[in-house]
Coordinates of C-alpha atoms in Angstrom, one line a residue:
Chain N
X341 CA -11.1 -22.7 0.7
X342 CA -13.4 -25.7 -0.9
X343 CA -14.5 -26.4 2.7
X344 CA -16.0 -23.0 2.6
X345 CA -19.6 -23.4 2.8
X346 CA -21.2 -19.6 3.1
X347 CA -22.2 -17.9 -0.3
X348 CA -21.2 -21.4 -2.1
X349 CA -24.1 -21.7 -4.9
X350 CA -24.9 -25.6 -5.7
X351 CA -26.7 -25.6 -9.4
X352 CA -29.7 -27.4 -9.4
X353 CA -33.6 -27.1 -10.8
X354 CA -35.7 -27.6 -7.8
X355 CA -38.8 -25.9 -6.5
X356 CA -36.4 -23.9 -4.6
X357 CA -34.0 -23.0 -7.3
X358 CA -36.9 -21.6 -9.6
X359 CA -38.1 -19.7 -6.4
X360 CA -38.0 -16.2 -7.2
X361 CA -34.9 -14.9 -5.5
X362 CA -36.9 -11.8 -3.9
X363 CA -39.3 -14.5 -2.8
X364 CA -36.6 -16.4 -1.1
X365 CA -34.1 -13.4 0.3
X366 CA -37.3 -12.0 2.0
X367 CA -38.8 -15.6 3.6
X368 CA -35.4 -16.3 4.8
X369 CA -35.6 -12.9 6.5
X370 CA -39.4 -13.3 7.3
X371 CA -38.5 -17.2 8.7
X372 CA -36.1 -15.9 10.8
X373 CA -38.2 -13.2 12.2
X374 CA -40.6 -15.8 13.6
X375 CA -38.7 -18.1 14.7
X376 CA -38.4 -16.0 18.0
X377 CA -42.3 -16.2 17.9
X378 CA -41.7 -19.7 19.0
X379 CA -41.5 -20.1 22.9
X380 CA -42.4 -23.8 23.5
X381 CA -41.8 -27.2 23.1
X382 CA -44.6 -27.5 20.6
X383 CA -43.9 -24.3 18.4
X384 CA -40.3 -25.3 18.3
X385 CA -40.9 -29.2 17.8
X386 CA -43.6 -27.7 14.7
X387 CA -40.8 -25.3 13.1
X388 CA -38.0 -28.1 13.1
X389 CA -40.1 -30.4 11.3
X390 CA -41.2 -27.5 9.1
X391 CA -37.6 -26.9 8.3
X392 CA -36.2 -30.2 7.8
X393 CA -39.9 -30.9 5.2
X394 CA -38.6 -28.0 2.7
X395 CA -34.9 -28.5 3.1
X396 CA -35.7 -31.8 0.8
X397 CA -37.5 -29.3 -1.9
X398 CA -33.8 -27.7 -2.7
X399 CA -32.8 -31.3 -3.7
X400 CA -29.3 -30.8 -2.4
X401 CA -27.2 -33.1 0.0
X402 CA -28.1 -32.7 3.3
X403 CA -24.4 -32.7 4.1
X404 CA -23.7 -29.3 2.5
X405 CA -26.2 -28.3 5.7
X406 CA -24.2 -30.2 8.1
X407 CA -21.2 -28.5 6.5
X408 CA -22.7 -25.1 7.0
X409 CA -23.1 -25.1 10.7
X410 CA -19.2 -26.0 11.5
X411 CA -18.1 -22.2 10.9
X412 CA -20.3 -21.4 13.9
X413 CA -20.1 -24.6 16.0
X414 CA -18.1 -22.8 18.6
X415 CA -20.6 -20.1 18.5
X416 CA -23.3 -23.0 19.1
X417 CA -21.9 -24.9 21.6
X418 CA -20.7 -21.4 23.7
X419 CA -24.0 -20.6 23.6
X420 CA -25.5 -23.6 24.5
X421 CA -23.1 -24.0 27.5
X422 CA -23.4 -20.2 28.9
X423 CA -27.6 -20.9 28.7
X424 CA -26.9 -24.2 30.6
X425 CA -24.5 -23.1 33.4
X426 CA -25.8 -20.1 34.0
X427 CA -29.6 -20.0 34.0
X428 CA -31.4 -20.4 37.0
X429 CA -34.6 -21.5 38.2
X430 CA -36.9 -24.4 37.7
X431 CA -35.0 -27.7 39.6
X432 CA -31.5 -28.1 40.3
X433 CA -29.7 -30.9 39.4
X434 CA -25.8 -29.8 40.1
X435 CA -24.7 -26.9 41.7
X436 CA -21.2 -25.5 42.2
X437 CA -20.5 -22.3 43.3
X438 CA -22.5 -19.8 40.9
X439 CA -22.1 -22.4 38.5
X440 CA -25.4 -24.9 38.2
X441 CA -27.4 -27.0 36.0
X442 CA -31.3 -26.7 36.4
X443 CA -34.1 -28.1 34.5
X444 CA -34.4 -24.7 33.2
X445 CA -31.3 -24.3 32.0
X446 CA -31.5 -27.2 30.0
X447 CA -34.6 -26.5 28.3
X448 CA -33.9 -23.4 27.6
X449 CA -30.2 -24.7 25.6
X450 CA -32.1 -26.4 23.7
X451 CA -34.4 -23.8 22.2
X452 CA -31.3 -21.3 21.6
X453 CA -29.5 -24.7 20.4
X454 CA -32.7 -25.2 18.0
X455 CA -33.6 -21.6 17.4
X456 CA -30.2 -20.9 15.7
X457 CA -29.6 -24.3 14.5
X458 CA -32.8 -23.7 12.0
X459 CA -31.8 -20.7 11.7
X460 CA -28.1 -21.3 9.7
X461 CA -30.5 -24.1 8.0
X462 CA -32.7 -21.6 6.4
X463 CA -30.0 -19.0 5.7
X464 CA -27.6 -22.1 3.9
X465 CA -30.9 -23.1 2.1
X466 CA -30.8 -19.4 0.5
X467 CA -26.9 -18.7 -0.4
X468 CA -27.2 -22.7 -1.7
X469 CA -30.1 -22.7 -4.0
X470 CA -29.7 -18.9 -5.1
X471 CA -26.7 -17.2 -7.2
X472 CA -25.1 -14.4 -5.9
X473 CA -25.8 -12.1 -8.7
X474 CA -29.8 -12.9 -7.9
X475 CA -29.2 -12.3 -4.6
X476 CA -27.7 -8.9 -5.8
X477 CA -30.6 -8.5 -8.6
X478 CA -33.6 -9.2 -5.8
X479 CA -31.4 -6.3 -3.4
X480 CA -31.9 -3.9 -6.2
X481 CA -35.4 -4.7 -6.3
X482 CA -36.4 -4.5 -3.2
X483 CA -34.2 -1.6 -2.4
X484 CA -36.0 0.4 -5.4
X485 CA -38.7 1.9 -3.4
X486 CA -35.9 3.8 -1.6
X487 CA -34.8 5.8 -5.0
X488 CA -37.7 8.2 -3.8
X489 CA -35.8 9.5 -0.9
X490 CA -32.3 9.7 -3.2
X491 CA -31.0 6.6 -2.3
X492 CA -28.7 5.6 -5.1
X493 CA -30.4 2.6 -5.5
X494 CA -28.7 1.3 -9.4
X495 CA -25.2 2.3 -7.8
X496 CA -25.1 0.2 -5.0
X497 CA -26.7 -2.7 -6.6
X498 CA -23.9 -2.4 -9.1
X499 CA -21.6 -2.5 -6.6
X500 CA -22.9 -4.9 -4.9
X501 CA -22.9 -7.5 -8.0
X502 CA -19.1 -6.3 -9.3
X503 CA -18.0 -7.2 -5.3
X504 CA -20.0 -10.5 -5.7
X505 CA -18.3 -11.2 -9.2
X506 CA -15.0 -10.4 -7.7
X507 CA -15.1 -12.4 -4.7
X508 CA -13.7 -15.8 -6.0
X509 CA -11.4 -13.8 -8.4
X510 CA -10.0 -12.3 -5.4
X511 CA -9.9 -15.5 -3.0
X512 CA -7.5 -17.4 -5.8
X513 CA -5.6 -14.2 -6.3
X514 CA -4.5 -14.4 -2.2
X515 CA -4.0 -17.9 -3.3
X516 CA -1.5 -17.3 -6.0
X517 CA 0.1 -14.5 -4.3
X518 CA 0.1 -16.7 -0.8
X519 CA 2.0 -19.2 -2.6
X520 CA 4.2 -17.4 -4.6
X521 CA 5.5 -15.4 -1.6
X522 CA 6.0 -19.0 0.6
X523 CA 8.2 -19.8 -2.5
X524 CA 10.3 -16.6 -1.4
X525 CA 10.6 -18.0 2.2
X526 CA 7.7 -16.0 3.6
X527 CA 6.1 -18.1 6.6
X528 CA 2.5 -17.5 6.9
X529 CA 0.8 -18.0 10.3
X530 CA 4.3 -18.9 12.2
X531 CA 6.1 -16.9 14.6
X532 CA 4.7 -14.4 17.3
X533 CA 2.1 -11.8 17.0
X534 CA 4.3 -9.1 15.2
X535 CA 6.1 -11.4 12.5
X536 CA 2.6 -12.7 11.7
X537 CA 1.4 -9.2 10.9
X538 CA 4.7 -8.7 9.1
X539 CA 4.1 -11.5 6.7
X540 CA 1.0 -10.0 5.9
X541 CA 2.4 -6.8 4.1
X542 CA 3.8 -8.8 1.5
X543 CA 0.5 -10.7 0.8
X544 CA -2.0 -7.3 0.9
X545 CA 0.4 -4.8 -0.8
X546 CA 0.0 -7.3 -4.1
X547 CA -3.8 -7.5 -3.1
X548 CA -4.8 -4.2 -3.0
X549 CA -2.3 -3.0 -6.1
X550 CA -4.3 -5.9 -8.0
X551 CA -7.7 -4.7 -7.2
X552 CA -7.1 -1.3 -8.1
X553 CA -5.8 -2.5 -11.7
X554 CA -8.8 -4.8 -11.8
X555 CA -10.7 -1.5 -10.6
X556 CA -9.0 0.8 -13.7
X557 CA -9.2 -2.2 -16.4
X558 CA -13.3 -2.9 -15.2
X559 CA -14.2 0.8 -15.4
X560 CA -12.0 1.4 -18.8
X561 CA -14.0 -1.6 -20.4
X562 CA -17.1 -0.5 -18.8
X563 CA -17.1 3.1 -20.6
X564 CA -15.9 1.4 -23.7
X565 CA -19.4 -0.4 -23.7
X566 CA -21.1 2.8 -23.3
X567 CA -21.6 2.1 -19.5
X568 CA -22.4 6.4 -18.2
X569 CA -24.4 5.8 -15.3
X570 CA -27.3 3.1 -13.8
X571 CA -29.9 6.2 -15.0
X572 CA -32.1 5.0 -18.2
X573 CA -30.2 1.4 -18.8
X574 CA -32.7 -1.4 -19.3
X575 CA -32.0 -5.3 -17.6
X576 CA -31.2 -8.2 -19.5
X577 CA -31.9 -10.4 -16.4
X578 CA -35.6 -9.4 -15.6
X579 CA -37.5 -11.4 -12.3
X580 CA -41.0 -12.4 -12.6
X581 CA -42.9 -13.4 -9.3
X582 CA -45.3 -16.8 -10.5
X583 CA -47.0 -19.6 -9.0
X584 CA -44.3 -20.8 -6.8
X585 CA -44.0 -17.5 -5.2
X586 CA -48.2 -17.1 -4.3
X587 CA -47.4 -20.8 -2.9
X588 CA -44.4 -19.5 -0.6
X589 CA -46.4 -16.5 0.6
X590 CA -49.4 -18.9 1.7
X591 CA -47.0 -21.5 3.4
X592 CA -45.0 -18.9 5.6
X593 CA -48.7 -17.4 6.0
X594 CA -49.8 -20.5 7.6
X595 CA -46.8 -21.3 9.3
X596 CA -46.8 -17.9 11.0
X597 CA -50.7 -19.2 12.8
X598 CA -49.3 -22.0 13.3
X599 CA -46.8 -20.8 15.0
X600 CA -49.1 -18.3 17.2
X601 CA -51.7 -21.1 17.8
X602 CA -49.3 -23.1 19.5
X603 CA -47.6 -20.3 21.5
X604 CA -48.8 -19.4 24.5
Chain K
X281 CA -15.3 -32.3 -4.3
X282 CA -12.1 -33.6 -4.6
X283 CA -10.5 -33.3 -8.2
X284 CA -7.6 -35.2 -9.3
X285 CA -5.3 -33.0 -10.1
X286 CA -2.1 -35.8 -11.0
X287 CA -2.5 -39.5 -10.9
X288 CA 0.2 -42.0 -10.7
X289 CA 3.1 -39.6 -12.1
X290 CA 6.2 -40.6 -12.0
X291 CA 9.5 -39.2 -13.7
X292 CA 13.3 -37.7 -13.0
X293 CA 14.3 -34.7 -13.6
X294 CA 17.8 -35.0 -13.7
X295 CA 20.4 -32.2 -12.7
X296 CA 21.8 -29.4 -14.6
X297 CA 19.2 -30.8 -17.7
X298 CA 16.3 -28.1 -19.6
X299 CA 13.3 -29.9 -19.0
X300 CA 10.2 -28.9 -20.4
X301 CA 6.7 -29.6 -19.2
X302 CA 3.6 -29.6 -21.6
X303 CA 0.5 -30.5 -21.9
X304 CA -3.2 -28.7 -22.7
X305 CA -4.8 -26.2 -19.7
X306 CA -5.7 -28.0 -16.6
X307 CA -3.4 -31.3 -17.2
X308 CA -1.9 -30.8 -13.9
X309 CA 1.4 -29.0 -14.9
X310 CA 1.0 -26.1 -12.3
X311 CA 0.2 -28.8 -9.6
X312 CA 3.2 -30.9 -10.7
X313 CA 5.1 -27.7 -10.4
X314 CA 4.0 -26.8 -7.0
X315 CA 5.4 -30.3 -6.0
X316 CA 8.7 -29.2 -6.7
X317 CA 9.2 -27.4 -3.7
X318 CA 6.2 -28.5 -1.5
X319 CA 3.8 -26.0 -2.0
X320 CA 1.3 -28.6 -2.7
X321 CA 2.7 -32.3 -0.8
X322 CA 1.7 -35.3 -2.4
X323 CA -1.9 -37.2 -1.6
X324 CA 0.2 -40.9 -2.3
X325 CA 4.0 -41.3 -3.2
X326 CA 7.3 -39.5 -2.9
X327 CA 8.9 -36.6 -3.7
X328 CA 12.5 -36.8 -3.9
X329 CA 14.6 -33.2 -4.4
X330 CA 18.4 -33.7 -3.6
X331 CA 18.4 -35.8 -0.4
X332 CA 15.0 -34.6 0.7
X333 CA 12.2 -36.9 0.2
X334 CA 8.4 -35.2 0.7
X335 CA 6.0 -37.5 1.7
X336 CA 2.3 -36.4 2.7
X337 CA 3.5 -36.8 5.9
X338 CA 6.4 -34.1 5.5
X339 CA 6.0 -31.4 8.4
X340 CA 5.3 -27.8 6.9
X341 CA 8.2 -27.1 9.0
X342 CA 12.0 -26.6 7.7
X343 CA 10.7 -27.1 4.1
X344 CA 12.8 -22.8 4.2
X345 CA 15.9 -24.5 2.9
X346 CA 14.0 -26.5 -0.3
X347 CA 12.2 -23.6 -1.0
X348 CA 15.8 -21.6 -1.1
X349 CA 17.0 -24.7 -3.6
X350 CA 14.0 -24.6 -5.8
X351 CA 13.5 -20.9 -7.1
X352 CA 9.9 -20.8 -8.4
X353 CA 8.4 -18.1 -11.1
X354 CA 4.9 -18.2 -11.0
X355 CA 2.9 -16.9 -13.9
X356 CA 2.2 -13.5 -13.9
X357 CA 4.9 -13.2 -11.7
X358 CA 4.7 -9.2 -11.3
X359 CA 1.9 -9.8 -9.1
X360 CA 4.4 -10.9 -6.3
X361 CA 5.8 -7.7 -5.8
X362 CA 4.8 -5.5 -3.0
X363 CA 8.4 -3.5 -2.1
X364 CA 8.3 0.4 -1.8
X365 CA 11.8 -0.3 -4.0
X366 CA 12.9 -2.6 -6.5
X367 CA 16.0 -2.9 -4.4
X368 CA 13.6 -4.1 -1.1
X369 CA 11.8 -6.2 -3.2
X370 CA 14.6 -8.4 -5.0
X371 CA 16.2 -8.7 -1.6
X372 CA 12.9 -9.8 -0.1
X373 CA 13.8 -13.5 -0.9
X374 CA 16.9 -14.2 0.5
X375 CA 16.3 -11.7 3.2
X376 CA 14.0 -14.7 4.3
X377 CA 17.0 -17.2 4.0
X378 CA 19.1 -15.0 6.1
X379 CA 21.2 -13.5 3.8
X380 CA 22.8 -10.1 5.6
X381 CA 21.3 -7.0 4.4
X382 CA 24.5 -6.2 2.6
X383 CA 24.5 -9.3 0.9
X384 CA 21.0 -9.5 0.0
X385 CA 21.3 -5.2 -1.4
X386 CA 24.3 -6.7 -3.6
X387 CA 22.4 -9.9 -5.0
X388 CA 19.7 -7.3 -6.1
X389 CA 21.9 -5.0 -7.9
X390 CA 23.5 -8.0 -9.8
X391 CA 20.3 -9.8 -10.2
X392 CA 18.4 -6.6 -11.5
X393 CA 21.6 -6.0 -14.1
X394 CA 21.5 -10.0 -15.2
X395 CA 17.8 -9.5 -16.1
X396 CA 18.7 -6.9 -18.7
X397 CA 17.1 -3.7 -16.5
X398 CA 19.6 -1.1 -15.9
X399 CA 20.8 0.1 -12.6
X400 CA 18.4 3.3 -11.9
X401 CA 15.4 1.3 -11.2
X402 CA 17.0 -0.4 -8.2
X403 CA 15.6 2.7 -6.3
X404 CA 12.0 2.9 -8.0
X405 CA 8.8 1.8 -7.0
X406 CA 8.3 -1.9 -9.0
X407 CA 4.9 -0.4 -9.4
X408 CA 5.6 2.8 -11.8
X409 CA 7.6 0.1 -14.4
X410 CA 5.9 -1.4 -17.4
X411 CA 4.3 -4.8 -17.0
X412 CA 7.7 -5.9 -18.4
X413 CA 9.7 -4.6 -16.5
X414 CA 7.7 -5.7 -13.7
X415 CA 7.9 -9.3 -14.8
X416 CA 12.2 -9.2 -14.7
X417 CA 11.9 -7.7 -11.4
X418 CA 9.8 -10.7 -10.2
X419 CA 12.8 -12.5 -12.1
X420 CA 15.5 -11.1 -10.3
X421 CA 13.4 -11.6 -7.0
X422 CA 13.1 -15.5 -7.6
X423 CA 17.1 -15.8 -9.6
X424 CA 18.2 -13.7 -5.7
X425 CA 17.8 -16.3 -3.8
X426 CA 20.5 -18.0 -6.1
X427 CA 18.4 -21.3 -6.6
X428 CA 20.1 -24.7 -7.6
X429 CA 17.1 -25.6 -9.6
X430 CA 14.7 -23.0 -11.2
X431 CA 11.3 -23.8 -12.1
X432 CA 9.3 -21.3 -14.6
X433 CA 5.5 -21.5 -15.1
X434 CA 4.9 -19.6 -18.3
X435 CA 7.4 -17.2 -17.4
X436 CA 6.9 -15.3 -20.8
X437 CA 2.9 -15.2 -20.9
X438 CA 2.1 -12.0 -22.3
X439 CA 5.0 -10.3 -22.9
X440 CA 6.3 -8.9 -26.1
X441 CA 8.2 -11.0 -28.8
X442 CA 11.4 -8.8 -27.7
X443 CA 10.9 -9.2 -24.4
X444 CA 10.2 -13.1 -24.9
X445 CA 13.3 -13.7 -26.3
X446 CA 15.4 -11.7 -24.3
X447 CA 13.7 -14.0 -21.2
X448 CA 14.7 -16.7 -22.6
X449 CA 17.9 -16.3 -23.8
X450 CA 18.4 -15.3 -20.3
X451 CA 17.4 -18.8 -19.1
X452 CA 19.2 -20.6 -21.5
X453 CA 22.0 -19.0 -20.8
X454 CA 21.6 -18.9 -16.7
X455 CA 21.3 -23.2 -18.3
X456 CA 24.8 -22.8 -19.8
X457 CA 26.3 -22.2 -16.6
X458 CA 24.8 -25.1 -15.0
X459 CA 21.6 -24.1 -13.6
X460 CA 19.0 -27.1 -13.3
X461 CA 15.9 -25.6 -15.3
X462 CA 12.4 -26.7 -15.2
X463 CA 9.6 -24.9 -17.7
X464 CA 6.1 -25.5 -18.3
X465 CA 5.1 -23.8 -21.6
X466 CA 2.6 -23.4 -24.3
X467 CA 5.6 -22.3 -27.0
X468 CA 6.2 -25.1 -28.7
X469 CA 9.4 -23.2 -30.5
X470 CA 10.8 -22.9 -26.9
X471 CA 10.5 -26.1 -26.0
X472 CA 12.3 -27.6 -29.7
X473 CA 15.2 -24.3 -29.2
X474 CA 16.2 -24.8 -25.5
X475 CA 14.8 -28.2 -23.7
X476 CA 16.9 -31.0 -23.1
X477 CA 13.7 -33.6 -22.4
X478 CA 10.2 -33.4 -22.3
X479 CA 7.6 -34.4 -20.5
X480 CA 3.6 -34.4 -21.4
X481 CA 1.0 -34.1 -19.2
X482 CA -2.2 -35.3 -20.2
X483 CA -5.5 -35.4 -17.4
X484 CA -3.4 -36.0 -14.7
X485 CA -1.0 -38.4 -15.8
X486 CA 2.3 -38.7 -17.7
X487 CA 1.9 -39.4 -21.5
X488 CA 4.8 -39.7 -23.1
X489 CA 8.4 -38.3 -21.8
X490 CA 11.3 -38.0 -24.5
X491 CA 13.8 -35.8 -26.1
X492 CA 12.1 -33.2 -27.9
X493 CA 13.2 -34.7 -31.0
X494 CA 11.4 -37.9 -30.3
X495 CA 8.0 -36.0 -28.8
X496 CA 8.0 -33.7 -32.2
X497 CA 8.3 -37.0 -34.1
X498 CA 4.8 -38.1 -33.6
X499 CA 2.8 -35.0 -35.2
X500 CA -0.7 -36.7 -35.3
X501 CA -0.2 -37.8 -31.7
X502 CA 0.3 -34.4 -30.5
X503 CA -2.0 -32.8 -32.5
X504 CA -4.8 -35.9 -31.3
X505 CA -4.0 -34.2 -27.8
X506 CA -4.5 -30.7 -28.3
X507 CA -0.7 -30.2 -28.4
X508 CA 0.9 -27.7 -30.9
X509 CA 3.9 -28.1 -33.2
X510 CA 7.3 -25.9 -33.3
X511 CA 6.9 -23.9 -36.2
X512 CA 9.9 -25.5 -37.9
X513 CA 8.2 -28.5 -37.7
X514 CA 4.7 -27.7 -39.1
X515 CA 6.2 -26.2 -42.2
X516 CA 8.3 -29.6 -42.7
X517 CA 5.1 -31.3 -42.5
X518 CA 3.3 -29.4 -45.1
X519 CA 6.7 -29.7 -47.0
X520 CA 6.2 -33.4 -46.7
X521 CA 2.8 -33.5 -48.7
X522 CA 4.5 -31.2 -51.5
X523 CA 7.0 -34.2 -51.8
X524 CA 9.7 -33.3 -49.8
X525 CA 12.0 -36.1 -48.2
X526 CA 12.6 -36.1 -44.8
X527 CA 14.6 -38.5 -42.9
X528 CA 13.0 -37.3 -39.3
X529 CA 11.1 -34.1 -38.8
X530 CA 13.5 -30.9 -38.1
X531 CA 13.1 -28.8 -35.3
X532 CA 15.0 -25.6 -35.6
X533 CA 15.2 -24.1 -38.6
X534 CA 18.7 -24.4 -39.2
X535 CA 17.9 -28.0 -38.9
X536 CA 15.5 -27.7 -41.7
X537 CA 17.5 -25.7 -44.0
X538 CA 20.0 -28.3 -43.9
X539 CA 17.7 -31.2 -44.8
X540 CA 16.4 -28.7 -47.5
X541 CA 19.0 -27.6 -49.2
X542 CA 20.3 -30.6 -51.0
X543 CA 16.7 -31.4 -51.9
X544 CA 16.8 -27.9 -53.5
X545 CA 19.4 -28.6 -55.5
X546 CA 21.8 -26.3 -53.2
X547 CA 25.2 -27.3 -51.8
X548 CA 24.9 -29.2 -47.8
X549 CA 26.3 -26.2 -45.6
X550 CA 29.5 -27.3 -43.7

């Protein structure tokens, strides 16, 4: 599980890390929106150097980066492959069947290469440099506008930060419960299709009985602490947008022209 | 990334002894313990269990028949069991090993009565018993599979002082009959009433190993490494300052009575 690279939070004090996380959740969003504005070799050669500039700002190991595009690697290189063999146009350099390599086909791998290469950048660069229970704080606060039309705005960002809280409580639970049960001679991930699925019974029964105790013992405490409902509570964690945030704005601002300047 | 979890351990655990394992949170004693039966195999050096030897090497294949030999109770062990029946779910284990289903349905009856539950929960759901009860269950699930050496990770972590004792009068006794036993504890008292030897785990590495009248010996020592004293033991001590003689600390309070009573002016007892 250590390799485990998405929603992994690296502690650190960098421009990036005092980034407002509403500022960050929606330029990741906003960066990945126009990065299909790009459409040559310009705009894309513009947003990779773009990218790999701020990625030093977060002031965390380039690796972790590295680390975060092996989860998907097969999803790159699939990609990269279908765009290769099966585009057609522009000069052909190999040709088999329906299968062929062309000059366009090659160019246009690399963009998708590129396009979601800086993409799983700018998407590590938030869950790295950003806890999840800001991530789940800047959802409530953009998601507020939506009270007006009944959306239960308090309840699902409560939600949302008791999942987040629970996730690694979870993940070593499954651990404990993976091991205890190969101590009773359960083989994980051995045998065919139906013992596999067999082997899971014993690990999710324990699972799901745990989360519902965790569920009871959370909601007990909760009411002792005078929790009722999300209605009329005040926050302890409160966001501010500051300087850094104005400067973020303005950078994706100008990075947007740029990006339609060099378009055609 | 990559803690340490044990360095450069080495030690014997010898048949048919009560060995204790100590040491403060996060010394390594639950990694030790999932060495035992490879769970977790070693980075560097050997583990030897019987005639088996686990290297980092060892295949994650036929490890079944180790895992039969070395019983393992994890902490919180009630959170193993997933059975609609207490009978299903003590039978689980050497189901696995390939016991018969006959076989396995009459190790779960016996196993369920030698953990002090009585018969009429064999055909309830494990999950409408108290967290006691619960915990003997996940007992009688491990003790099924008839291990020749059990290893217990705080196997009496939150229960009641009852249902402590009654746990571990079980194990010493299941130790009387011949059963190789291996505990890792914060109970100091258990450790000075039922283990043969001792080991102590400090950061990662072994200590000091002894009989737990020589580890007790060295108070400060212990105390200098966040280790606790049998109660027997700490009361000596302040005994000691009040100008009591003592010709090594007692452990049990029998002991202690003993060593006190002709100090007292009292007659020796037998």
């Amino acid at each position: 599980m250590s390799k485990m690279i998405l929603g992994r939070y690296i502690p650190g004090d960098s421009f990036i890390h005092r980034l407002d996380p509403r500022t960050k959740l929606l330029a990741t969003f906003f960066y990945i929106a126009i990065v299909f504005l790009a459409n040559n070799w310009q705009s894309y050669l513009f947003l990779t150097v773009v990218t790999l500039a701020i990625i030093p700002l977060a002031r965390v190991s380039f690796k972790f980066f590295i680390n975060g595009l092996m989860p998907v690697l097969f999803l790159l290189v699939f990609t990269v492959l279908i765009q290769i063999f099966f585009t057609t146009g522009g000069q052909v350099y190999w040709r088999w069947g329906w299968l062929s390599v062309t000059s366009l086909g090659l160019i246009n791998a690399g963009f998708v290469f590129i396009r979601l290469v800086l993409i799983i950048f700018m998407s590590t660069l938030l869950t790295l440099t950003t806890p999840s229970l800001s991530l789940a704080d800047a959802v409530e606060s953009l998601l507020k506008p939506l009270a007006k039309i009944h959306f239960p705005v308090t309840e699902v960002a409560l939600m949302l930060s008791i999942a987040l809280r629970f996730v690694p409580t979870l993940m070593d639970q499954t651990t404990k419960t993976m091991n205890a049960q190969r101590a009773r001679g359960v083989d994980f991930g051995s045998g065919g299709l139906v013992k596999q699925i067999r082997t899971i019974v014993p690990l999710f029964i324990p699972l799901f009985v745990s989360a519902f105790t965790m569920a009871d013992d959370l909601a007990t405490a909760m009411e002792a602490r005078g929790y009722r409902d999300g209605l009329g509570r005040t926050k302890y964690r409160v966001l501010h947008y500051g300087k850094r945030d104005a400067m973020t704005t303005g950078a994706l601002a100008v990075l947007t022209l740029g990006l339609l300047i060099l378009r055609r | 990334m990559a803690g340490v979890g044990l360095d450069d351990v080495s030690l014997t655990i010898h048949g048919g002894e009560y060995t204790a394992i100590i040491g403060h949170t996060g010394s390594g004693k639950s990694t030790l313990l999932q060495h035992l039966n490879a769970l977790i195999k070693p980075t560097s050096g050997t583990v030897t269990i019987g005639d088996r030897t686990i290297t980092s090497a060892t295949s994650n294949k036929n490890l079944h028949e180790l895992r039969r030999q070395v019983g393992m109770v994890f902490q919180f062990a009630e959170s193993q069991l997933f059975a609609a029946t207490v009978r299903e779910d003590v039978a689980f284990g050497p189901r696995n090993f390939g016991v018969s289903a006959a076989d396995a349905d009459a190790l779960a009856v016996k196993m369920i009565a030698r953990v002090g539950l009585p018969a009429d929960v064999l055909d309830r759901s494990p999950f409408d018993l108290s967290g006691g009860q619960m915990r003997r269950v996940a007992i009688a699930g491990v003790l099924a599979m008839q291990p020749e050496i059990l290893v217990l990770d705080e196997p009496t972590a939150g229960l009641d002082p009852v249902g402590r004792r009654e746990m571990m009068a079980l194990f010493a006794q299941l130790h009387a009959a011949g059963q190789t036993i291996v505990l890792v504890t914060h109970q100091m008292d258990d450790v000075a009433d039922y283990a043969d030897r001792v080991f102590v785990l400090d950061q990662g590495q072994l200590v000091k190993q002894g009989t737990p009248q020589a580890i007790f010996q060295d108070a400060d020592w212990l105390l200098d490494h966040q280790l606790g004293l049998p109660r027997t033991t700490q009361f000596a001590l302040q005994l000691r300052k009040r100008g009591f003689q003592f010709a090594h600390l007692p452990l049990k309070s029998a002991e202690l009575a003993q060593m006190l009573a002709p100090q007292l002016g009292g007659q020796a007892h037998e």
